[in-house]
Tab-separated table of C-alpha atoms and ligand atoms in Angstrom:
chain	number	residue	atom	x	y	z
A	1	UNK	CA	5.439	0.928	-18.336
A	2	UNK	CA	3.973	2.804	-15.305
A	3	UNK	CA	2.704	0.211	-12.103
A	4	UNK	CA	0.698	1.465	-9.203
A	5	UNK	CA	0.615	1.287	-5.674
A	6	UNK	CA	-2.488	0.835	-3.470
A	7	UNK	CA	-2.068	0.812	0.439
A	8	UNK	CA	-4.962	-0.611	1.352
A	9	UNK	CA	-6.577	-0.739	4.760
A	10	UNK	CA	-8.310	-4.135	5.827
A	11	UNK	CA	-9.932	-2.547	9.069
A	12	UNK	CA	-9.998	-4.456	12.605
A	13	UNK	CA	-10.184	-8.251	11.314
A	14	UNK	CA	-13.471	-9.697	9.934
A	15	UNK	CA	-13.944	-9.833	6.380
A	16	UNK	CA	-17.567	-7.471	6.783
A	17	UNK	CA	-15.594	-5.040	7.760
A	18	UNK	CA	-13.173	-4.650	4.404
A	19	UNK	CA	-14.557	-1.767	2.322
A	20	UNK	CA	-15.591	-2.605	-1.068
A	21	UNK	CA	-12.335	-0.510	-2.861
A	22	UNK	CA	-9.819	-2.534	-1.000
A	23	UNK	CA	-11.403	-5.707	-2.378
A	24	UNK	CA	-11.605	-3.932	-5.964
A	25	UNK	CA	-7.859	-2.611	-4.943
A	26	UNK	CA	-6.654	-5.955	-4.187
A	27	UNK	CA	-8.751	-7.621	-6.774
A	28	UNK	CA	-6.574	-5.052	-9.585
A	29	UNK	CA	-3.327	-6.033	-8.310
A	30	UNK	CA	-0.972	-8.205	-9.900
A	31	UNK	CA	1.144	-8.501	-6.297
A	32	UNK	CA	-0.125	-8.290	-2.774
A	33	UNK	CA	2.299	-7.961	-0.151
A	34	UNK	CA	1.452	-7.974	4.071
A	35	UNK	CA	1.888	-9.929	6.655
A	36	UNK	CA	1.101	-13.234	6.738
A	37	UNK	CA	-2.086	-12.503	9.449
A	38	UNK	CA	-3.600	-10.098	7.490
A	39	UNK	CA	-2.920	-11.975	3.701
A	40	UNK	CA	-5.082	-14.631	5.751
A	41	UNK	CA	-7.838	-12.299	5.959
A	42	UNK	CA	-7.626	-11.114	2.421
A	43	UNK	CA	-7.341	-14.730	0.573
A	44	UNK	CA	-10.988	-15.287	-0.075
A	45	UNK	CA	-10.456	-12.265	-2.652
A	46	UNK	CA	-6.875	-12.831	-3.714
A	47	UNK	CA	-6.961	-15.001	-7.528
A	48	UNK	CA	-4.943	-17.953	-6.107
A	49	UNK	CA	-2.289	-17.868	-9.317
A	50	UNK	CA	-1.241	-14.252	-8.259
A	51	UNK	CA	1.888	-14.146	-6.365
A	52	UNK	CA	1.056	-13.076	-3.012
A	53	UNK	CA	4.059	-12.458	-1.199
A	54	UNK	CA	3.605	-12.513	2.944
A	55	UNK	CA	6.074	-10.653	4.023
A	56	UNK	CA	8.649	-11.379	7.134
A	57	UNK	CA	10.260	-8.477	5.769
A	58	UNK	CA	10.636	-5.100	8.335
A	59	UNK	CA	8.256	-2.666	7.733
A	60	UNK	CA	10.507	-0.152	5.377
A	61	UNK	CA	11.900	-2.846	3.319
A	62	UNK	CA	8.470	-3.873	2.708
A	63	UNK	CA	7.480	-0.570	0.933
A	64	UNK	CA	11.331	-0.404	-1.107
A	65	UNK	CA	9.827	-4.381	-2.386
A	66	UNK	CA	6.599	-2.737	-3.279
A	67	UNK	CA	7.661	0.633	-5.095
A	68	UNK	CA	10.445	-1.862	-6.965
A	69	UNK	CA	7.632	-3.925	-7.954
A	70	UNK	CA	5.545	-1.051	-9.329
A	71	UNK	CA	8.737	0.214	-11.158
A	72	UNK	CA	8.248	-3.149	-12.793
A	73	UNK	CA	5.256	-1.925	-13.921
A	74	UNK	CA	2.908	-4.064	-11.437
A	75	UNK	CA	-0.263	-2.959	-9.684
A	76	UNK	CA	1.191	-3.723	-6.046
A	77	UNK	CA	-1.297	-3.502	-2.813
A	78	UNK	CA	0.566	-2.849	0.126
A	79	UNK	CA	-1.972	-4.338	2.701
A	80	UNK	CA	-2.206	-2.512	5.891
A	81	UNK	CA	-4.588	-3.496	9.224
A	82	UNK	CA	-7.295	-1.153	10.578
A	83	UNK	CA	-6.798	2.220	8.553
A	84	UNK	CA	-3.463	2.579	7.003
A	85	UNK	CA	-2.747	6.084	7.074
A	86	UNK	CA	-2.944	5.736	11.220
A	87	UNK	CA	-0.095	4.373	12.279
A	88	UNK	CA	0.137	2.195	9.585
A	89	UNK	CA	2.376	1.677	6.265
A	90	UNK	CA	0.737	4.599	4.334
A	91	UNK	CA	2.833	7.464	5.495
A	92	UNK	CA	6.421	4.902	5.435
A	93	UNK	CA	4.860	4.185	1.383
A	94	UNK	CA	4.577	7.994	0.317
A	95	UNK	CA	7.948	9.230	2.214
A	96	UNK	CA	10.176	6.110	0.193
A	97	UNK	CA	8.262	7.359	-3.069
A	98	UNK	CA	9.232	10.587	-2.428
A	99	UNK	CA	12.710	10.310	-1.079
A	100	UNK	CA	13.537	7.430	-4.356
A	101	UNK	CA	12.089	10.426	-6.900
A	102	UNK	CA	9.440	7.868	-8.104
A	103	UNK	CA	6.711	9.472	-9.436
A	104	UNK	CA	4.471	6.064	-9.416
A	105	UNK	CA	0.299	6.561	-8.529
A	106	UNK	CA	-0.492	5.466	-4.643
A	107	UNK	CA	-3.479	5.953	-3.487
A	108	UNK	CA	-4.712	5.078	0.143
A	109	UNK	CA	-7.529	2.939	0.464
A	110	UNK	CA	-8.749	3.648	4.210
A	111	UNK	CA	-10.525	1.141	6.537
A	112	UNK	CA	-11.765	1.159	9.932
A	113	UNK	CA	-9.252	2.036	12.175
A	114	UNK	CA	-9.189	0.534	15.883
A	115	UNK	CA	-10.918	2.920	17.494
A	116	UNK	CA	-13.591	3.319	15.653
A	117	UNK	CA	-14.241	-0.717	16.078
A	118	UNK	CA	-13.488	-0.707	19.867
A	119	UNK	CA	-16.172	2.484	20.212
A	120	UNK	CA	-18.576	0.736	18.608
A	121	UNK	CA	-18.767	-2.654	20.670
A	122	UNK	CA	-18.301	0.114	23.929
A	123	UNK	CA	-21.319	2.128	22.429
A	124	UNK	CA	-20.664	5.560	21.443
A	125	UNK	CA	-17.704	6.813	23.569
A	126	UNK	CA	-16.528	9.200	20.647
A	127	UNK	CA	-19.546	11.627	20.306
A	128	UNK	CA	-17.264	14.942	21.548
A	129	UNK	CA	-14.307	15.805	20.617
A	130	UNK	CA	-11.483	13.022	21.053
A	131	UNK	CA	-7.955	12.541	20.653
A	132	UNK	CA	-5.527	9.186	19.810
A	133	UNK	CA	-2.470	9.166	21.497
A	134	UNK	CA	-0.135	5.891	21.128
A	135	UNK	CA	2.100	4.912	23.851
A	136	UNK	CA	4.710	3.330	22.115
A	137	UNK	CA	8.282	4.972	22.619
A	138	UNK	CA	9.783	2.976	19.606
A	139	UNK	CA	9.287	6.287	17.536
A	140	UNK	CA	8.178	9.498	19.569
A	141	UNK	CA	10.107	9.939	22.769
A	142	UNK	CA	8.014	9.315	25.845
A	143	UNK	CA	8.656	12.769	27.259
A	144	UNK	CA	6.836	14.187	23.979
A	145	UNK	CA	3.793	11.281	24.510
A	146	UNK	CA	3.297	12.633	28.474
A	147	UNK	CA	3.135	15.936	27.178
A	148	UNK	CA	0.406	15.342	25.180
A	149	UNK	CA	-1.448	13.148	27.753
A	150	UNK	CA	-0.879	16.251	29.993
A	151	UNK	CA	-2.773	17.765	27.023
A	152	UNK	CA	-4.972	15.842	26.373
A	153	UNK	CA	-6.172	15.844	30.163
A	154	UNK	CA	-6.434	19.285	30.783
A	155	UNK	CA	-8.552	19.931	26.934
A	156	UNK	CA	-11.148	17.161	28.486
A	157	UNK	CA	-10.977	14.870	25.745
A	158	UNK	CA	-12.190	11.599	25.182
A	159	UNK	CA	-9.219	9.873	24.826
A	160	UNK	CA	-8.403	6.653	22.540
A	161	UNK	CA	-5.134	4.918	23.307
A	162	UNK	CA	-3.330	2.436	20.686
A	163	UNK	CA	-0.391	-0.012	21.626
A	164	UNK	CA	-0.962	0.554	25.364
A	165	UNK	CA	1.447	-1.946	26.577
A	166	UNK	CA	3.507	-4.916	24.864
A	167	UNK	CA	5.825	-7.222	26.541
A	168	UNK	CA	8.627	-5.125	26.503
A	169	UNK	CA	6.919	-1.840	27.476
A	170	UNK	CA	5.403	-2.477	30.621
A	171	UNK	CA	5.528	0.983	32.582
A	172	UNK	CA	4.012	3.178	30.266
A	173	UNK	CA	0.461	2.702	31.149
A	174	UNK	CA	0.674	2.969	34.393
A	175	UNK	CA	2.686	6.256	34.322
A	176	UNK	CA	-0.331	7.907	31.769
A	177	UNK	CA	-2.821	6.786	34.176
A	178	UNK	CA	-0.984	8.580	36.640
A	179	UNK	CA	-1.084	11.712	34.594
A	180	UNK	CA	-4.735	11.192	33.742
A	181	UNK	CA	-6.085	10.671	37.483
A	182	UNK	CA	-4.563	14.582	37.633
A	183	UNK	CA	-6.727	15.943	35.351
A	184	UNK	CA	-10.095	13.141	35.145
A	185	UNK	CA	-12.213	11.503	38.319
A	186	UNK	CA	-11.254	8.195	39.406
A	187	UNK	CA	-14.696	7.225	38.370
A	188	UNK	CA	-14.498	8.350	34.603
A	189	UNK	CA	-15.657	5.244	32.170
A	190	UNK	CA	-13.035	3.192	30.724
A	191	UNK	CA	-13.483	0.568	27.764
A	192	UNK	CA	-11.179	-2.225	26.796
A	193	UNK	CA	-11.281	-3.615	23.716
A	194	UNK	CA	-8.909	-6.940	23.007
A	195	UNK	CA	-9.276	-8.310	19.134
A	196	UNK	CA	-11.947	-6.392	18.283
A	197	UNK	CA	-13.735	-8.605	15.752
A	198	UNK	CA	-11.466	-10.744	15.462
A	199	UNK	CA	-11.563	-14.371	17.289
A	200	UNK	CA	-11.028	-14.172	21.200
A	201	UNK	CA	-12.786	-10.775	21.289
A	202	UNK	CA	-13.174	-8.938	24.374
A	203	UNK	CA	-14.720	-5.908	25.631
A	204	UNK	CA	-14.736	-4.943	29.189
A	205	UNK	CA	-15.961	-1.187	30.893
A	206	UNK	CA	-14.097	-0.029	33.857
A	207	UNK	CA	-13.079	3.040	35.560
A	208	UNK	CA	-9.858	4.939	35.029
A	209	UNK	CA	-9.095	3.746	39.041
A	210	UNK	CA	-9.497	0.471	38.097
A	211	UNK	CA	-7.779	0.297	34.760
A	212	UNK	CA	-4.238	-0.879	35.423
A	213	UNK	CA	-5.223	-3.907	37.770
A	214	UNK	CA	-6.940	-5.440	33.993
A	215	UNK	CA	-5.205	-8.055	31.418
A	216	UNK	CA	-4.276	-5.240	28.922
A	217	UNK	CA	-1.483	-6.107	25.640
A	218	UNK	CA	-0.555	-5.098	22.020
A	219	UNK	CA	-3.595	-6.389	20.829
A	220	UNK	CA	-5.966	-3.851	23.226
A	221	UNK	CA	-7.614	-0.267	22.100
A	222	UNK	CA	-8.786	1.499	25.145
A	223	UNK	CA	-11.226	4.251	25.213
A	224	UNK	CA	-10.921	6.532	28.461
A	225	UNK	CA	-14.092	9.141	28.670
A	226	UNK	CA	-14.116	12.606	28.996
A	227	UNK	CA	-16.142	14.566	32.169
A	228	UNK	CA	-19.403	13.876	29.911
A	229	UNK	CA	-18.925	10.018	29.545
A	230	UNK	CA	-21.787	7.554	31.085
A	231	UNK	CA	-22.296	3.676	31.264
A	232	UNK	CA	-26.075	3.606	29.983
A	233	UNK	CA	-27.197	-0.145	29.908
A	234	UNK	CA	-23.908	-1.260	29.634
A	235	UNK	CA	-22.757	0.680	27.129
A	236	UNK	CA	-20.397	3.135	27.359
A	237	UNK	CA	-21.538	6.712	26.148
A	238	UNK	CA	-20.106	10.761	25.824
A	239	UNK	CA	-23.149	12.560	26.055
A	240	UNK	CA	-23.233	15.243	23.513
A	241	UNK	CA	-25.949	17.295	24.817
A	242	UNK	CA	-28.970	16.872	23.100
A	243	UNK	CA	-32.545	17.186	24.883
A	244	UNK	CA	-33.651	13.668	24.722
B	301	SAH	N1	-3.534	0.966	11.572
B	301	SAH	C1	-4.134	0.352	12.737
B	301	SAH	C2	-3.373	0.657	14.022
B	301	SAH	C3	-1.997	0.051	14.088
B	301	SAH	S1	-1.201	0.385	15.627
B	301	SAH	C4	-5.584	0.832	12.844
B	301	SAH	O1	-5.949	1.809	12.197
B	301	SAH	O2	-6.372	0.195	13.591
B	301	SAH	C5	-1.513	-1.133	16.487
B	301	SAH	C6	-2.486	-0.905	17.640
B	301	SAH	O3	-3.788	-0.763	17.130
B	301	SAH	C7	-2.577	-2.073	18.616
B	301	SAH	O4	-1.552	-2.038	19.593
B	301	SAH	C8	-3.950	-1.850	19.233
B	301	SAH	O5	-3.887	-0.826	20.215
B	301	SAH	C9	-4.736	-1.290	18.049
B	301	SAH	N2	-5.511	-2.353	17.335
B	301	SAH	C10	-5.355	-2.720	16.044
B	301	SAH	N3	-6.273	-3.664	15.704
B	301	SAH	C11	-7.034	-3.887	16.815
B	301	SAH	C12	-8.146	-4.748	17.099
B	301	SAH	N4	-8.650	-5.555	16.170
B	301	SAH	N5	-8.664	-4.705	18.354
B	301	SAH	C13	-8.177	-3.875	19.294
B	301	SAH	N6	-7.132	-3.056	19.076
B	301	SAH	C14	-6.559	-3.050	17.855
């Protein structure tokens, strides 16, 4: 009796934006498990006599429940917002199947990951080469996160920034901006993305000077440009080079 595991991305929020092999993924599964926000999102696709268990468990328990399930023999989708192999449960899945010797099927169903929806309602800040730094110092120590903004500054990169600032870490931000104003113009193009489609959407262009004095939280992507980066009609663009 062999089950499988699916971690299965659901991308930013809005049903149009689930790929059509998550649906199929979830669709196969005799257990979903996620958090309650994101089983919300999924129901319309979920047969209502499956057990769907909306987890309040923490995020590594969550995967031992799954990979116990799929011992069971179940098909078990591990749902997962945005993309889940970026910063999300796909990496946490795979390590506990490894470390437990299980030698259960999981494959990784991606979605659109935050950045990719925030660029998109900016206009096309990611046309050069980019990088996506977190600042959350739950997991990576911050001295590690301003070395790579230090990086990431002097390499002129567009630069996309998850988990900017939560209600515990205030500081952060304002300490990377402080790095970045050494190595970018005052003036370089920032976008803010809040719940990208998802209700209460927002999407705001400033300038890296500006960026600190703006309403910024857990639930905000922001996309700071490189030397290349323009506002054309309102939209916020890394020109590439082309003749046009
Ligand atoms: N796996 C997710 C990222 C999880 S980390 C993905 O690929 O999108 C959580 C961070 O992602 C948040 O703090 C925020 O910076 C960003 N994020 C996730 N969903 C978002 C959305 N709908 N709008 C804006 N930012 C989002």
């Amino acid at each position: 009796m062999h089950g499988k595991i699916f971690v299965v991305g659901t991308g930013p929020g809005d049903q149009e934006y689930i790929c059509q092999r998550a649906i199929k993924a979830i669709e196969s599964s005799d257990v979903i498990i996620g958090y309650k926000t994101y089983i919300e999102l999924i129901a319309p696709f979920v047969d209502k006599n499956k057990l769907v268990a909306s987890g309040m468990m923490k995020e590594v328990e969550r995967c031992q429940e799954v990979l116990k399930l799929a011992q069971e023999g179940k098909t078990v989708s591990l749902i997962s917002s945005g993309d889940p192999g970026i910063y999300g449960m796909a990496g946490i899945m795979l390590e506990i199947v490894h470390n437990r010797n299980s030698d259960i099927e999981v494959e990784i169903v991606p979605g659109i990951s935050a950045a990719s929806s925030a660029a998109s309602l900016l206009g096309a800040p990611l046309m050069n080469d980019f990088v996506i730094l977190s600042l959350s110092d739950l997991l990576s120590p911050w001295e590690m996160i301003e070395k790579r903004l230090h990086a990431a500054g002097a390499g002129d990169f567009v630069i996309g920034i998850y988990n900017p600032r939560s209600n515990t870490r205030v500081t952060q931000l304002t300490q990377a901006i402080d790095i970045l104003l050494k190595y970018k113009k005052p003036e370089t193009p920032v976008g803010i993305v809040k719940h990208a489609m998802r209700q209460h959407q927002e999407v705001t262009i400033t300038d890296l000077a500006n960026l600190d004095s703006h309403d910024i939280d857990m639930f905000t992507t922001l996309i700071i440009g490189n030397s290349q980066t323009e506002v054309l009609n309102n939209k916020m663009v890394t020109i590439r080079g082309y003749k046009v």
